[in-house]
Amino acid sequence: MPGTKTFAIIFGGTLAAVMLLSFVVQRLVDAGETKAPGDFELPAKLIAFALFLLLGFSGLALMVKLFIAGQVRIGNGELALVRLLREHET
């Protein structure tokens, strides 16, 4: 399974892509490059939804990995619940 750094990069990149998508679409509409604002609606919604799913799944994995790493670092790594999570984090 990928490490914490991988999930952090995916999460940050996806967040930046969502912001960039909204910026680009708004600039195209403001510049009059499209006849109607609805021209970009379906593709933008599909791309935004895919990015949302990627953001959610990478964010969840990142939080689980950070929680487990934090618990191990403060000395709770051998507690039953933390050990169970660490063994079954996938």
PDB file of C-alpha atoms in Angstrom:
ATOM      1  CA  MET A   1       0.000   0.000   0.000  1.00  0.00           C
ATOM      2  CA  PRO A   2       1.301   3.495  -0.798  1.00  0.00           C
ATOM      3  CA  GLY A   3       2.761   5.531   2.017  1.00  0.00           C
ATOM      4  CA  THR A   4       1.585   8.658   3.762  1.00  0.00           C
ATOM      5  CA  LYS A   5       3.628  10.906   1.497  1.00  0.00           C
ATOM      6  CA  THR A   6       1.937   9.468  -1.603  1.00  0.00           C
ATOM      7  CA  PHE A   7      -1.533  10.096  -0.215  1.00  0.00           C
ATOM      8  CA  ALA A   8      -0.553  13.615   0.875  1.00  0.00           C
ATOM      9  CA  ILE A   9       0.687  14.406  -2.643  1.00  0.00           C
ATOM     10  CA  ILE A  10      -2.481  12.984  -4.224  1.00  0.00           C
ATOM     11  CA  PHE A  11      -4.664  14.936  -1.784  1.00  0.00           C
ATOM     12  CA  GLY A  12      -2.822  18.228  -2.312  1.00  0.00           C
ATOM     13  CA  GLY A  13      -2.675  17.811  -6.080  1.00  0.00           C
ATOM     14  CA  THR A  14      -6.361  17.011  -6.300  1.00  0.00           C
ATOM     15  CA  LEU A  15      -7.264  19.990  -4.156  1.00  0.00           C
ATOM     16  CA  ALA A  16      -5.176  22.239  -6.401  1.00  0.00           C
ATOM     17  CA  ALA A  17      -6.797  20.712  -9.504  1.00  0.00           C
ATOM     18  CA  VAL A  18     -10.294  21.457  -8.162  1.00  0.00           C
ATOM     19  CA  MET A  19      -9.340  25.072  -7.555  1.00  0.00           C
ATOM     20  CA  LEU A  20      -7.697  25.345 -10.974  1.00  0.00           C
ATOM     21  CA  LEU A  21     -10.755  23.856 -12.680  1.00  0.00           C
ATOM     22  CA  SER A  22     -13.084  26.415 -11.122  1.00  0.00           C
ATOM     23  CA  PHE A  23     -10.688  29.259 -11.976  1.00  0.00           C
ATOM     24  CA  VAL A  24     -10.283  28.193 -15.623  1.00  0.00           C
ATOM     25  CA  VAL A  25     -13.996  27.697 -16.246  1.00  0.00           C
ATOM     26  CA  GLN A  26     -14.839  31.035 -14.654  1.00  0.00           C
ATOM     27  CA  ARG A  27     -12.200  32.846 -16.725  1.00  0.00           C
ATOM     28  CA  LEU A  28     -13.499  31.266 -19.945  1.00  0.00           C
ATOM     29  CA  VAL A  29     -17.051  32.322 -19.142  1.00  0.00           C
ATOM     30  CA  ASP A  30     -15.967  35.858 -18.165  1.00  0.00           C
ATOM     31  CA  ALA A  31     -13.882  36.247 -21.325  1.00  0.00           C
ATOM     32  CA  GLY A  32     -16.837  35.325 -23.496  1.00  0.00           C
ATOM     33  CA  GLU A  33     -15.112  32.279 -24.986  1.00  0.00           C
ATOM     34  CA  THR A  34     -18.379  30.412 -24.718  1.00  0.00           C
ATOM     35  CA  LYS A  35     -21.824  31.430 -25.919  1.00  0.00           C
ATOM     36  CA  ALA A  36     -23.558  30.249 -22.785  1.00  0.00           C
ATOM     37  CA  PRO A  37     -22.208  29.412 -19.324  1.00  0.00           C
ATOM     38  CA  GLY A  38     -23.916  26.015 -19.589  1.00  0.00           C
ATOM     39  CA  ASP A  39     -21.497  24.865 -22.316  1.00  0.00           C
ATOM     40  CA  PHE A  40     -18.965  23.788 -19.707  1.00  0.00           C
ATOM     41  CA  GLU A  41     -21.510  22.513 -17.217  1.00  0.00           C
ATOM     42  CA  LEU A  42     -21.492  18.771 -17.958  1.00  0.00           C
ATOM     43  CA  PRO A  43     -17.735  18.318 -18.511  1.00  0.00           C
ATOM     44  CA  ALA A  44     -16.943  20.470 -15.489  1.00  0.00           C
ATOM     45  CA  LYS A  45     -19.372  18.519 -13.306  1.00  0.00           C
ATOM     46  CA  LEU A  46     -17.925  15.178 -14.418  1.00  0.00           C
ATOM     47  CA  ILE A  47     -14.341  16.287 -13.836  1.00  0.00           C
ATOM     48  CA  ALA A  48     -15.244  17.906 -10.500  1.00  0.00           C
ATOM     49  CA  PHE A  49     -17.038  14.743  -9.356  1.00  0.00           C
ATOM     50  CA  ALA A  50     -14.069  12.548 -10.281  1.00  0.00           C
ATOM     51  CA  LEU A  51     -11.728  14.925  -8.443  1.00  0.00           C
ATOM     52  CA  PHE A  52     -14.110  14.942  -5.453  1.00  0.00           C
ATOM     53  CA  LEU A  53     -13.994  11.141  -5.262  1.00  0.00           C
ATOM     54  CA  LEU A  54     -10.209  11.134  -5.533  1.00  0.00           C
ATOM     55  CA  LEU A  55      -9.998  13.831  -2.853  1.00  0.00           C
ATOM     56  CA  GLY A  56     -12.280  11.885  -0.524  1.00  0.00           C
ATOM     57  CA  PHE A  57     -10.565   8.526  -0.872  1.00  0.00           C
ATOM     58  CA  SER A  58      -7.046   9.922  -0.603  1.00  0.00           C
ATOM     59  CA  GLY A  59      -8.095  12.117   2.341  1.00  0.00           C
ATOM     60  CA  LEU A  60      -9.558   9.167   4.218  1.00  0.00           C
ATOM     61  CA  ALA A  61      -6.444   7.049   3.686  1.00  0.00           C
ATOM     62  CA  LEU A  62      -4.241   9.976   4.696  1.00  0.00           C
ATOM     63  CA  MET A  63      -6.164  10.538   7.933  1.00  0.00           C
ATOM     64  CA  VAL A  64      -6.015   6.836   8.889  1.00  0.00           C
ATOM     65  CA  LYS A  65      -2.272   6.699   8.235  1.00  0.00           C
ATOM     66  CA  LEU A  66      -1.648   9.928  10.175  1.00  0.00           C
ATOM     67  CA  PHE A  67      -3.774   8.716  13.101  1.00  0.00           C
ATOM     68  CA  ILE A  68      -1.937   5.410  13.325  1.00  0.00           C
ATOM     69  CA  ALA A  69       1.472   7.084  12.994  1.00  0.00           C
ATOM     70  CA  GLY A  70       0.535   9.584  15.705  1.00  0.00           C
ATOM     71  CA  GLN A  71      -0.636   6.867  18.082  1.00  0.00           C
ATOM     72  CA  VAL A  72       2.547   4.864  17.553  1.00  0.00           C
ATOM     73  CA  ARG A  73       4.675   7.979  18.045  1.00  0.00           C
ATOM     74  CA  ILE A  74       3.073   8.864  21.401  1.00  0.00           C
ATOM     75  CA  GLY A  75       3.513   5.306  22.645  1.00  0.00           C
ATOM     76  CA  ASN A  76       0.074   3.790  22.106  1.00  0.00           C
ATOM     77  CA  GLY A  77       1.226   1.477  19.309  1.00  0.00           C
ATOM     78  CA  GLU A  78       0.762  -1.668  21.352  1.00  0.00           C
ATOM     79  CA  LEU A  79      -2.796  -0.938  22.496  1.00  0.00           C
ATOM     80  CA  ALA A  80      -5.292  -3.434  21.095  1.00  0.00           C
ATOM     81  CA  LEU A  81      -7.270  -0.979  18.936  1.00  0.00           C
ATOM     82  CA  VAL A  82      -4.204   0.740  17.487  1.00  0.00           C
ATOM     83  CA  ARG A  83      -2.533  -2.604  16.803  1.00  0.00           C
ATOM     84  CA  LEU A  84      -5.717  -3.845  15.088  1.00  0.00           C
ATOM     85  CA  LEU A  85      -5.889  -0.722  12.915  1.00  0.00           C
ATOM     86  CA  ARG A  86      -2.215  -0.972  12.030  1.00  0.00           C
ATOM     87  CA  GLU A  87      -2.561  -4.629  11.003  1.00  0.00           C
ATOM     88  CA  HIS A  88      -5.721  -4.032   8.956  1.00  0.00           C
ATOM     89  CA  GLU A  89      -5.274  -0.520   7.560  1.00  0.00           C
ATOM     90  CA  THR A  90      -5.767  -1.648   3.968  1.00  0.00           C
TER      91      THR A  90
END
